[in-house]
mmCIF file of C-alpha atoms in Angstrom:
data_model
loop_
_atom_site.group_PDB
_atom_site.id
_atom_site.type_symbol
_atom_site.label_atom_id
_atom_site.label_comp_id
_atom_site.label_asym_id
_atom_site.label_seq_id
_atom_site.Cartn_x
_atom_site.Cartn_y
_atom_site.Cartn_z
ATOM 1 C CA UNK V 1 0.000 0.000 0.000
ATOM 2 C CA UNK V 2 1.350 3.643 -1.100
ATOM 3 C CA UNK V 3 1.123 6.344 1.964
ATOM 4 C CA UNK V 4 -0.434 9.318 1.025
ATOM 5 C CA UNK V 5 2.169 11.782 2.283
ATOM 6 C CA UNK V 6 1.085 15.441 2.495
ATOM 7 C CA UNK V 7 3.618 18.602 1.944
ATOM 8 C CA UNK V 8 4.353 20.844 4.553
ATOM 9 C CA UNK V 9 2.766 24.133 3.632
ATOM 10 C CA UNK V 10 5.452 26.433 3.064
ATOM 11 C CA UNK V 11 5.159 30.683 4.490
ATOM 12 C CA UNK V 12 6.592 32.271 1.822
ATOM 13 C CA UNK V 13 6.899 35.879 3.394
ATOM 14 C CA UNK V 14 5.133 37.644 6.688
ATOM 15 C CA UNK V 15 6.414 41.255 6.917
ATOM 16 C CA UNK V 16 4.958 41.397 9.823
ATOM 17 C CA UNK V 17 6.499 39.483 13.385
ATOM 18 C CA UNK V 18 5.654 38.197 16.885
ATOM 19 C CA UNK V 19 9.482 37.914 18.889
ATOM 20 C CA UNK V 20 8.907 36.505 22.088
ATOM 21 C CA UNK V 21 12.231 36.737 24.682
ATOM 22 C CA UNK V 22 12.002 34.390 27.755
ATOM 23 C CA UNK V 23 15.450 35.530 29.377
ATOM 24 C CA UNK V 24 15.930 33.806 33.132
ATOM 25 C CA UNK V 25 18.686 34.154 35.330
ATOM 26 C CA UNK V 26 20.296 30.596 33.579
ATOM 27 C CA UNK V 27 19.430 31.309 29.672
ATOM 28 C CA UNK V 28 17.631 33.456 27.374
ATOM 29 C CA UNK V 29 15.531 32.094 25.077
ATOM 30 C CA UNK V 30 14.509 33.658 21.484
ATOM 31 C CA UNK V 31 11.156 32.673 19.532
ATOM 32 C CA UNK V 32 10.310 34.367 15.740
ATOM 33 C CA UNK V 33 6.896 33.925 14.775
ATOM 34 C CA UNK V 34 4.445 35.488 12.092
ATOM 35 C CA UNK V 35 1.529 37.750 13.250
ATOM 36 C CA UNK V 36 -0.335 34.494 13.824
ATOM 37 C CA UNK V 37 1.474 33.071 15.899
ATOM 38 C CA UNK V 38 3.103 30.246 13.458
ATOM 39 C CA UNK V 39 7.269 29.670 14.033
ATOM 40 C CA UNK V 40 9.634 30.730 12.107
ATOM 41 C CA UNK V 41 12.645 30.182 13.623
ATOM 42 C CA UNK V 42 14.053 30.403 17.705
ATOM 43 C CA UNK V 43 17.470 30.232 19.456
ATOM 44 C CA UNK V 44 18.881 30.270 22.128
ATOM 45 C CA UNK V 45 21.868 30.317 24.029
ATOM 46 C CA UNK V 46 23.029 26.428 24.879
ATOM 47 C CA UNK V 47 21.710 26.295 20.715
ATOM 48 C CA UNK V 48 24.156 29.181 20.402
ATOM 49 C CA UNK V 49 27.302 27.415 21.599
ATOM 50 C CA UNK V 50 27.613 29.437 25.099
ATOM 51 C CA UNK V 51 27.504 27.413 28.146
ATOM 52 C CA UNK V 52 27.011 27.225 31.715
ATOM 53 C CA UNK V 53 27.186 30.792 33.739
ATOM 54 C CA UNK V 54 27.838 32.505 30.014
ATOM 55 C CA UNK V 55 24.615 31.947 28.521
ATOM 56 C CA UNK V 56 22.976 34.428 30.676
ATOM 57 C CA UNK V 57 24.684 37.476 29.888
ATOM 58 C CA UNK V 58 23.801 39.688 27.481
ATOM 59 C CA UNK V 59 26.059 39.682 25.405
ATOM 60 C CA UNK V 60 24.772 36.197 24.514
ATOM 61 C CA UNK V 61 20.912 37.223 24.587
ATOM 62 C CA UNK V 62 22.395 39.676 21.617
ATOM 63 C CA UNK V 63 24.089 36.920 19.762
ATOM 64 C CA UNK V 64 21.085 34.734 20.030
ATOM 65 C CA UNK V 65 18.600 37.356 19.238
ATOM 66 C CA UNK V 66 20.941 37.942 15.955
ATOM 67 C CA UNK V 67 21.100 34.384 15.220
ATOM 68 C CA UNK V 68 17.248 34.249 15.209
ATOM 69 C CA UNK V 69 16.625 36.509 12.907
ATOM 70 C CA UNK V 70 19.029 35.355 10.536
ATOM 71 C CA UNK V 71 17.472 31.874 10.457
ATOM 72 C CA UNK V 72 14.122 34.097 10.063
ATOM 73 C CA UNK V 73 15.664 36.443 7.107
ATOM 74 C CA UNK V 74 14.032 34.279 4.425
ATOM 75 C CA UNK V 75 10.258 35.631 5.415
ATOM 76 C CA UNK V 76 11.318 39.103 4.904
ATOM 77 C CA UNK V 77 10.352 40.860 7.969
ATOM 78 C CA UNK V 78 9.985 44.302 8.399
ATOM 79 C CA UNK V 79 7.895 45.178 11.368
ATOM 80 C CA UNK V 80 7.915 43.161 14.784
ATOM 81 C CA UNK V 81 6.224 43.282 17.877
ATOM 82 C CA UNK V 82 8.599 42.103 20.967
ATOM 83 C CA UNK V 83 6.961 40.267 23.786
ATOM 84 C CA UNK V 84 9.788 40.181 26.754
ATOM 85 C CA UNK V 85 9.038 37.285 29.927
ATOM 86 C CA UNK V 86 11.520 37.125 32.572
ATOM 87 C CA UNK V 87 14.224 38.720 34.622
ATOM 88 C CA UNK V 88 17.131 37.540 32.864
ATOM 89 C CA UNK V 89 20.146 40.233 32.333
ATOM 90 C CA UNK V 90 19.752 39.522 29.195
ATOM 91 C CA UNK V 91 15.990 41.472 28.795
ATOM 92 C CA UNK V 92 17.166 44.412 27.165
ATOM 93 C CA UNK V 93 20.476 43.542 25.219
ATOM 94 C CA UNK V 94 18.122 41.302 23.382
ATOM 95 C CA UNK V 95 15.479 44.367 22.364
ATOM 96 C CA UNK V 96 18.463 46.265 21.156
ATOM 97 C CA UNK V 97 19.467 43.593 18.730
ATOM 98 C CA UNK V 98 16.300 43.613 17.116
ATOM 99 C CA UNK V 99 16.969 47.366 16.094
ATOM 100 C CA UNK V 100 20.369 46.741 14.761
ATOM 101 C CA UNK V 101 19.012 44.179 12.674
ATOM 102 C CA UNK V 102 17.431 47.160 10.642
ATOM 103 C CA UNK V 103 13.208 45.650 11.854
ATOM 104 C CA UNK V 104 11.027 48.032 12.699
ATOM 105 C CA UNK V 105 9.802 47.825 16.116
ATOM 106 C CA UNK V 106 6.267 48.608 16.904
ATOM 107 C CA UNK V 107 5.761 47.374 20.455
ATOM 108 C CA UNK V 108 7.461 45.875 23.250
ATOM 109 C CA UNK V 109 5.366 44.426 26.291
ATOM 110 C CA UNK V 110 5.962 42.814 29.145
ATOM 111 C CA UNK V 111 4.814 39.510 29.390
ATOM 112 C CA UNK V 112 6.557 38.882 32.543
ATOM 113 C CA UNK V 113 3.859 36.397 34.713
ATOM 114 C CA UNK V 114 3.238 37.712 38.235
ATOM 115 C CA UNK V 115 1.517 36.534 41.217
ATOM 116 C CA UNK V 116 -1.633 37.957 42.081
ATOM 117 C CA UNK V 117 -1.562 36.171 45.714
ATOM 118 C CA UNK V 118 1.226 34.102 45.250
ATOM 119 C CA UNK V 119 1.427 30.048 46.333
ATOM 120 C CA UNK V 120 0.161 28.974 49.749
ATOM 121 C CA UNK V 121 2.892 29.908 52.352
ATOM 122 C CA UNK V 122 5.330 26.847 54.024
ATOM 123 C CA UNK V 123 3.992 25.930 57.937
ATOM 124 C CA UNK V 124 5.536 27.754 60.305
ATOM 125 C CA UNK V 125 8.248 26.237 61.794
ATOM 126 C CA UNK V 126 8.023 25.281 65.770
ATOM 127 C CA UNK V 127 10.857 24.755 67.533
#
C-alpha cells in the first residue's frame, strides 16, 4: 500500500512578526513567529554554543537574538512586535538587537507572569 504523504505548507513571506524573549537568570531564550502566531525560527543560548554561567549574559541574549533573525531572514520581515518574559540580564540587550538588525519595532510588552496572591505559604516552623 502507497502512503499518502502530504507537503508541509510552506510561508513564503510575513512582513509582519511576533518575537517573544524568555530571558531567566540561567538562559535566554529567542522565539520568531508570524503575526499568527506560526514559528519561524528560535534560538537560544546552549543552541548558540555558550555554556554554563555565560549563557545568561547579554552579550549572549544579543548573539542569540541575531542568530534568530538570521534563520528568520528568508520571510522578509519588516515590522515586529517584541513580547519580553523574565528577569534575565539579558531582557534588554536582546530588544536592542532587534533594532540593529534594521526591523522596525512597533511594540514591546511585558509579558513577565506575576503573582496575584502568590502560592500557599510553608507551615511555620516550631521549635
Amino acid at each position: 500500500m502507497a502512503k499518502i504523504v502530504k507537503k508541509k505548507k510552506v510561508l513564503r513571506e510575513a512582513p509582519k512578526a511576533i518575537i517573544s524573549v524568555h530571558a531567566s537568570f540561567n538562559n535566554t531564550i529567542v522565539t520568531v513567529a508570524d503575526d499568527q502566531g506560526n514559528n519561524l525560527s528560535w534560538s537560544s543560548a546552549g543552541a548558540s554554543g555558550f555554556k554554563g554561567t555565560k549563557k545568561g549574559t547579554p552579550y549572549a541574549a544579543q548573539v542569540i537574538m541575531k542568530n534568530a533573525l538570521e534563520k528568520a531572514a528568508v520571510y522578509n520581515i519588516r515590522e515586529a512586535k517584541i513580547r519580553v518574559a523574565g528577569v534575565g540580564a539579558g531582557r534588554e540587550s536582546a530588544v536592542r538587537a532587534v533594532g540593529g538588525m534594521g526591523i522596525k519595532v512597533t511594540q514591546i510588552k511585558d509579558t513577565t507572569p506575576m503573582p496575584h496572591n502568590g502560592c500557599r505559604p510553608k507551615k511555620t516552623r516550631r521549635v
